[in-house]
Tab-separated table of C-alpha atoms in Angstrom:
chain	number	residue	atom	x	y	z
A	1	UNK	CA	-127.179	31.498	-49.879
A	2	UNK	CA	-129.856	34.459	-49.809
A	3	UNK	CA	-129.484	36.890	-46.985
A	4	UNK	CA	-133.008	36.262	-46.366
A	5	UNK	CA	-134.892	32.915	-45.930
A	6	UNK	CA	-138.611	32.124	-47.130
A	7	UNK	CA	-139.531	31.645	-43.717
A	8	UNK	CA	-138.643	35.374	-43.101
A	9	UNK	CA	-139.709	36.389	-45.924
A	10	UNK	CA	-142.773	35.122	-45.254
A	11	UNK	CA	-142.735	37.241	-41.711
A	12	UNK	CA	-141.812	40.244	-42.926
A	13	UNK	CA	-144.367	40.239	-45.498
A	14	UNK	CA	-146.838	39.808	-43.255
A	15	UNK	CA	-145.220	43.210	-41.049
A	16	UNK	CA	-145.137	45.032	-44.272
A	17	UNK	CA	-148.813	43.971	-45.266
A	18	UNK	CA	-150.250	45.549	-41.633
A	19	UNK	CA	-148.437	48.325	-41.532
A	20	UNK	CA	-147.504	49.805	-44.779
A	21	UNK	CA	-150.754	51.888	-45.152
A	22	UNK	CA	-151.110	52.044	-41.595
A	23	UNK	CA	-150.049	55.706	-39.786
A	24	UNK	CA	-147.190	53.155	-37.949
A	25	UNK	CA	-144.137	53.079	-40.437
A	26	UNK	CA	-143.976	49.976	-42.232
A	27	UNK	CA	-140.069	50.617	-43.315
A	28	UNK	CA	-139.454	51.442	-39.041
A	29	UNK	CA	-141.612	48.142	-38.373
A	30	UNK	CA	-139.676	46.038	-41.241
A	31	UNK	CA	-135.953	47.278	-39.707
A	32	UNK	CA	-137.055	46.245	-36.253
A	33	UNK	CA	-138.214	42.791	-37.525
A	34	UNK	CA	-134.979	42.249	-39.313
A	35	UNK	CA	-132.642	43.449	-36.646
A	36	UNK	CA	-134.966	41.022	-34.107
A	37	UNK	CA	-133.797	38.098	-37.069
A	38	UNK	CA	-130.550	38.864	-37.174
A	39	UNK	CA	-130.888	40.491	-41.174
A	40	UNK	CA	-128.548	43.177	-41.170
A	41	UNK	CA	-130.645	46.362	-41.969
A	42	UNK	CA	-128.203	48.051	-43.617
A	43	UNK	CA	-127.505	45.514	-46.172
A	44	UNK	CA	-127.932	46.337	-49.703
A	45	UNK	CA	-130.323	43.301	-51.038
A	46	UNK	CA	-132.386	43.519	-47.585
A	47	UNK	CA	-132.968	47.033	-48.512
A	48	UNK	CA	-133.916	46.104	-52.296
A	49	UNK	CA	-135.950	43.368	-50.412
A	50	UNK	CA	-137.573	45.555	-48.303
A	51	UNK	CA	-138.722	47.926	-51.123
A	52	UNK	CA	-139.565	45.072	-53.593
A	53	UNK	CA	-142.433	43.774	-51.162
A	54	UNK	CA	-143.997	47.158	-50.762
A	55	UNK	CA	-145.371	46.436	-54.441
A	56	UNK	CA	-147.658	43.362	-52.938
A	57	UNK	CA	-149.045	45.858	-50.717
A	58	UNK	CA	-149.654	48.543	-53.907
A	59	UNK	CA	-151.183	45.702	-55.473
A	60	UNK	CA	-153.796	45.256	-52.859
A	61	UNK	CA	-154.310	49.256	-53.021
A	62	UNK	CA	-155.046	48.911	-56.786
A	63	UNK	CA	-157.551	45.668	-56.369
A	64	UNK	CA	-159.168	47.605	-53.049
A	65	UNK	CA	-159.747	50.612	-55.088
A	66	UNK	CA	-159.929	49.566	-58.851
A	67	UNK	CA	-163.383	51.333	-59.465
A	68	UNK	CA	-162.220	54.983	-58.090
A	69	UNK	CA	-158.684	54.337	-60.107
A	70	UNK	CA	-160.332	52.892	-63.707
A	71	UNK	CA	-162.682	56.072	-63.294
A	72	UNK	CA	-159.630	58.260	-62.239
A	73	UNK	CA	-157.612	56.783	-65.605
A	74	UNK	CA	-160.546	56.956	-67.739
A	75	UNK	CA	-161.437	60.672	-66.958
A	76	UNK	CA	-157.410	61.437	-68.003
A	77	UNK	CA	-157.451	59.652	-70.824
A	78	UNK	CA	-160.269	61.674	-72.277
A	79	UNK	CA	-159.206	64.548	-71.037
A	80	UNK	CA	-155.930	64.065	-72.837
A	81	UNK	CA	-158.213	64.301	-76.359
A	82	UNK	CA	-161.240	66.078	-75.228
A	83	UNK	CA	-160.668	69.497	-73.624
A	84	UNK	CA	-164.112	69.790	-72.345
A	85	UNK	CA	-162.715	66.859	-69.965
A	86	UNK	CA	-160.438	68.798	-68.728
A	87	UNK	CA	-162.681	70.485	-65.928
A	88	UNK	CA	-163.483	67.088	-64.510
A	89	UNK	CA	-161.909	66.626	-61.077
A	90	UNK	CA	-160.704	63.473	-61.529
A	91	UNK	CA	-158.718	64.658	-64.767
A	92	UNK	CA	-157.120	67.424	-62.541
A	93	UNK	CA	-156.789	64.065	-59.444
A	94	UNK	CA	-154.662	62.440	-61.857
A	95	UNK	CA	-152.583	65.047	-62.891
A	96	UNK	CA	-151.716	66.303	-59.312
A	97	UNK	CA	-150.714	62.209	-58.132
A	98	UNK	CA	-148.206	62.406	-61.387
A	99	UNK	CA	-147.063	66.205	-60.044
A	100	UNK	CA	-147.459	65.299	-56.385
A	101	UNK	CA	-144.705	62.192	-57.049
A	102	UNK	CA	-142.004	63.797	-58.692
A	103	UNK	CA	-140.276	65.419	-55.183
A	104	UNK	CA	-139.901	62.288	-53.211
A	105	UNK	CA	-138.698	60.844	-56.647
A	106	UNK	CA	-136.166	63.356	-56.972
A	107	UNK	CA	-135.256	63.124	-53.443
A	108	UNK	CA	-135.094	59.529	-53.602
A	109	UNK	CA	-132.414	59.229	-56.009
A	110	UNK	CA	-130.529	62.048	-54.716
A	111	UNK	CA	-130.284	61.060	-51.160
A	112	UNK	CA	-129.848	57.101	-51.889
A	113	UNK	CA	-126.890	56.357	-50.586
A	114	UNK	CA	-127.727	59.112	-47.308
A	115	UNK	CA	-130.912	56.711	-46.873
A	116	UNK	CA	-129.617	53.103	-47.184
A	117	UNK	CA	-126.585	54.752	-44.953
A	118	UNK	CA	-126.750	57.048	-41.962
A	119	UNK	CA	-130.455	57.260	-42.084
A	120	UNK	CA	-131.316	53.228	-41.925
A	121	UNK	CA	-130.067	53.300	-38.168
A	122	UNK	CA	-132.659	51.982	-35.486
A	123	UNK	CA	-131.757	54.815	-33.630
A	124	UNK	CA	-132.859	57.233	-36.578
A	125	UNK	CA	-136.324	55.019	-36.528
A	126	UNK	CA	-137.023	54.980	-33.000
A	127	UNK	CA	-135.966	58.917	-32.901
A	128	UNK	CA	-138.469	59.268	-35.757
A	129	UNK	CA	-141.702	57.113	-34.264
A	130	UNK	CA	-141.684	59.077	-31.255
A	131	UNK	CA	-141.345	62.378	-33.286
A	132	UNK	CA	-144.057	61.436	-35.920
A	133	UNK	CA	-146.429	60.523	-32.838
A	134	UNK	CA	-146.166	64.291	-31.960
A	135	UNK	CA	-147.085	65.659	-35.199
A	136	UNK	CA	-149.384	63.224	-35.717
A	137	UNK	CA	-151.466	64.110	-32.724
A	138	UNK	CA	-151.247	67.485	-33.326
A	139	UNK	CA	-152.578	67.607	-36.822
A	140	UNK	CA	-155.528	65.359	-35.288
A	141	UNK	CA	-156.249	68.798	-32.799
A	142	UNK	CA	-155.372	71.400	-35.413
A	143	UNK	CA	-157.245	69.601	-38.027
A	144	UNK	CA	-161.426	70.396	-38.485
A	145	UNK	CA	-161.830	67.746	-40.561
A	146	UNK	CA	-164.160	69.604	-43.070
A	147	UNK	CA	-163.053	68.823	-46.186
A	148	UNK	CA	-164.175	65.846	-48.291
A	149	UNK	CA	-162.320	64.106	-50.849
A	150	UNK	CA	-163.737	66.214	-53.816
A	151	UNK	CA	-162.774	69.673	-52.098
A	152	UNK	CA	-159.095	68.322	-52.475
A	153	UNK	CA	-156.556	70.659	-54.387
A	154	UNK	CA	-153.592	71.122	-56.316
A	155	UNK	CA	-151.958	72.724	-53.479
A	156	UNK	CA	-153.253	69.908	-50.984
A	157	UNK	CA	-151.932	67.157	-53.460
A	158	UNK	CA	-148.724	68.819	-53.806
A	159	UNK	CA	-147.908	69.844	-50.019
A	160	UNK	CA	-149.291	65.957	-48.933
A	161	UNK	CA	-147.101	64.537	-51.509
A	162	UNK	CA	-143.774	66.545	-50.251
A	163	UNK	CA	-144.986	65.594	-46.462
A	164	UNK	CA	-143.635	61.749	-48.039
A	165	UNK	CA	-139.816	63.089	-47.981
A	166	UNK	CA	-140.278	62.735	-44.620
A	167	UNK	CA	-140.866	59.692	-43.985
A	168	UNK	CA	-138.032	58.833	-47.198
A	169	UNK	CA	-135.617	60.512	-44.907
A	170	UNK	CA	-136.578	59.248	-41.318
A	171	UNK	CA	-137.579	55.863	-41.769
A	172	UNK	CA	-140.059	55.580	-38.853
A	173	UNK	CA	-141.548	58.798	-39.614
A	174	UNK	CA	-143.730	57.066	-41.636
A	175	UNK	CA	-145.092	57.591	-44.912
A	176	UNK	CA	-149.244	57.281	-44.365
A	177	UNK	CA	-148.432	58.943	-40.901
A	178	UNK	CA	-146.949	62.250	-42.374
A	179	UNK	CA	-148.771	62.215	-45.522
A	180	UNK	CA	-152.383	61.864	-43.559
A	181	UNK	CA	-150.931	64.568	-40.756
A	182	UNK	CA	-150.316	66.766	-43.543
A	183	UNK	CA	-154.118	66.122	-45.399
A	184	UNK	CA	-155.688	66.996	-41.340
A	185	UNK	CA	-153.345	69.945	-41.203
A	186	UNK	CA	-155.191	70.974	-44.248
A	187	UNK	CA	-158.254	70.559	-42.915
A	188	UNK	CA	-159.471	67.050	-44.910
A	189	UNK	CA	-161.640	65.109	-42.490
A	190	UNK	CA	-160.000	61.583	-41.701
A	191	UNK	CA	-161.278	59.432	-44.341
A	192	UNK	CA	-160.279	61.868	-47.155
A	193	UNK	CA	-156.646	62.250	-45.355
A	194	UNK	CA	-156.302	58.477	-46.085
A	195	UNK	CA	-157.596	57.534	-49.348
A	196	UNK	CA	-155.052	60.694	-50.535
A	197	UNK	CA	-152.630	59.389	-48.962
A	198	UNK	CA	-153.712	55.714	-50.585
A	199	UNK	CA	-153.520	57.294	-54.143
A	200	UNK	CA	-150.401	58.989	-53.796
A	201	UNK	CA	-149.012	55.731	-52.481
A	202	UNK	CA	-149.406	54.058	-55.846
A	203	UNK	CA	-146.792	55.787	-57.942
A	204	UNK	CA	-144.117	56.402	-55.534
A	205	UNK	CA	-144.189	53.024	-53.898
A	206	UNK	CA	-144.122	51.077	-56.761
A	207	UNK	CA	-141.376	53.000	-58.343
A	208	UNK	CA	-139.034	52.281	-55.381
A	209	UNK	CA	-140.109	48.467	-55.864
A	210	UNK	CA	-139.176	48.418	-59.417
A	211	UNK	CA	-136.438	50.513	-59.091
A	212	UNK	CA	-134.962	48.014	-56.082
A	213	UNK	CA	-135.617	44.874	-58.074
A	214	UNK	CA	-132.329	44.735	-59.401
A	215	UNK	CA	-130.613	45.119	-56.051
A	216	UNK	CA	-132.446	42.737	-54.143
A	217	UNK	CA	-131.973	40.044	-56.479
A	218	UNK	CA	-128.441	40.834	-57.408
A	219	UNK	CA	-126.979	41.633	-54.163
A	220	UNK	CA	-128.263	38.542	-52.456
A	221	UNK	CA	-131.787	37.651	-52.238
A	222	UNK	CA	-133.421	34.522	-54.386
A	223	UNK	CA	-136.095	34.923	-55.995
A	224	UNK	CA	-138.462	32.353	-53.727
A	225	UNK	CA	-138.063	34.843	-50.597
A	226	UNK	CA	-139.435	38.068	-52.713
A	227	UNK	CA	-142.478	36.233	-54.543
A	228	UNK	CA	-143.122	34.711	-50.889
A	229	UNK	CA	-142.751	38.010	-49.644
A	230	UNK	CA	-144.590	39.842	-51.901
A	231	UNK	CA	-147.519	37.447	-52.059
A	232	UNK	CA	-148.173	37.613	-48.038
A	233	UNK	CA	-147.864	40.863	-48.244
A	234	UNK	CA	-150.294	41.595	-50.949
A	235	UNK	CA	-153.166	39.292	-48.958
A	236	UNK	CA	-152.366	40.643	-45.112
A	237	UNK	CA	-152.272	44.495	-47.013
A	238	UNK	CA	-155.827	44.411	-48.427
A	239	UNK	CA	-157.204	43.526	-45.195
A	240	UNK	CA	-155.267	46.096	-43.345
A	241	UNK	CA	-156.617	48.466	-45.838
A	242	UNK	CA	-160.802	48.080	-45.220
A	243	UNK	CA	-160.042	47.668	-41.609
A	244	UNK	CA	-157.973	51.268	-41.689
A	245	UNK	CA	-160.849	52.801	-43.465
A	246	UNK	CA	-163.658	51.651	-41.195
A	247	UNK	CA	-161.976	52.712	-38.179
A	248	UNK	CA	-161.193	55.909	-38.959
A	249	UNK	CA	-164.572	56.414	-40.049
A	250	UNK	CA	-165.243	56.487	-35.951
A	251	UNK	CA	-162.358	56.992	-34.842
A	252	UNK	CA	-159.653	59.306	-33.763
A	253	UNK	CA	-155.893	59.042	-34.498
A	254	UNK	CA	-154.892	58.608	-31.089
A	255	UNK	CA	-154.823	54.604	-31.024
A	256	UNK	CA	-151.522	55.143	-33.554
A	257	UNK	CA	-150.167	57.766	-31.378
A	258	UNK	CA	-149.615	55.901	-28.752
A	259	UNK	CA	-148.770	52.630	-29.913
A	260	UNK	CA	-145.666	54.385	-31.578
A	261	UNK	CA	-144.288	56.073	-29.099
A	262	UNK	CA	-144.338	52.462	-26.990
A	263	UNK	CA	-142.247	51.170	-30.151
A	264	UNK	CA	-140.117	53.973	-29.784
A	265	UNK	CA	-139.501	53.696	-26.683
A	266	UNK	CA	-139.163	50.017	-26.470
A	267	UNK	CA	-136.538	49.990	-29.210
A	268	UNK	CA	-134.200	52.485	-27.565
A	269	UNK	CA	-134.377	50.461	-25.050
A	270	UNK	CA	-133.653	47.059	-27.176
A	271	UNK	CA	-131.045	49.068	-28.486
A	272	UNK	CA	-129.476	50.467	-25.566
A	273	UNK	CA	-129.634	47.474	-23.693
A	274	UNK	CA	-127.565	45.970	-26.929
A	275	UNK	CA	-130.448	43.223	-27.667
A	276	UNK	CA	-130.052	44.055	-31.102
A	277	UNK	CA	-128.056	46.300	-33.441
A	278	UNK	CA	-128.756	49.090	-34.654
């Protein structure tokens, strides 16, 4: 029997669809659903699950943004035969996502076991909203927000893509929450902060899919559950994805901010109250 039904895999793919891109912790938000379902969090295929539906939501960031990505591709493809391509930005932009992605990769695999372990607690996740809602609010302050996306760097790509070990580490952190922090820190206004940390999703997100695919289907979970899954989470995710953009457009960080550190607290007490297990 798999460890998880349609029916929830329907529900989680709608929590990982909202809140994988936005500054909330979709892996924090997915353990908290599963421990409210009675899915054991720690479980090896519910962890390969969880991971395997992140690539609906990857999907939706490559339909959302296909004309900035083909023009991204195309301008390293030519550069990779034309050196006078070579000083395009968006040859460099696609050069520092590939660079950007191999810490959290190596850091992925190394810590593995550390991460689907001691790290996968509730307690670790609620620890880790509340925390993240403090640096998150104060890289809104720090940040002047004066940078647009074509004043990005090497350096900016590289120290945003690091700021995802975080959230790799401390599920709840939250992966858009520490990698946009990071971008304000550096002083990229809002919407830059989060179409960087859209593009450096892509490689790292759909690696740990792929790379999960064989647990979550060998260790328990049909097949029916993860297309299910995956498709929800693919629609719900593109729709999360213009809303995020418009609203931070106009909008301060502050909405997040608080609405974590209510999850936070709400799961300590869930879990200290025994309600569910961590």
């Amino acid at each position: 029997m798999s460890a998880i039904s349609v029916g929830q895999a329907a529900v989680l793919g709608v929590v990982e669809g909202v809140t994988e891109f936005l500054p909330v912790s979709s892996t924090g938000h997915l353990k908290i659903t599963e421990g409210l379902m009675n899915i054991p969090v720690d479980d090896q295929s519910v962890v390969g699950f969880s991971a395997v539906i992140q690539v609906g939501a990857i999907a939706a960031v490559l339909v959302y943004f296909f004309k900035d990505i083909k023009r991204i591709v195309s301008a390293w493809g030519r550069g990779l035969t034309n050196k006078n391509e070579r000083y395009h930005h968006d040859y460099k932009f696609a050069w520092w996502v590939i660079a950007a992605t191999i810490p959290i990769v190596v850091v992925g695999l190394a810590a593995k076991k550390l991460v689907e372990g001691p790290l996968g607690s509730l307690w670790v996740v609620a620890g880790s909203l509340i925390v993240g809602s403090g640096v998150m609010w104060c890289a809104d302050q720090m940040g002047r927000h004066k940078r647009g996306e074509d004043d990005t760097s090497f350096k900016d790509a590289m120290l945003v893509g690091c700021s995802q070990i975080l959230a790799l580490l401390f599920p709840g952190f939250s992966r858009s929450g520490a990698t946009m922090s990071t971008a304000l820190i550096l002083d990229l206004d809002r919407v830059a902060a989060t179409r960087l940390s859209f593009f450096l999703g892509i490689p790292a997100l759909t690696g740990a899919g792929i790379y999960e695919l064989k647990d979550a289907l060998g260790a328990g979970v049909g097949a029916a559950p993860l297309v299910v899954g995956t498709v929800v989470s693919f629609v719900v995710a593109y729709a999360s994805i213009a809303w995020l953009l418009k609203f931070v457009a106009k909008h301060s960080f502050n909405a997040f901010v608080i609405y974590r550190i209510v999850i936070g607290l709400a799961l300590f007490g869930l879990l200290a109250a025994g309600t569910i297990n961590a």
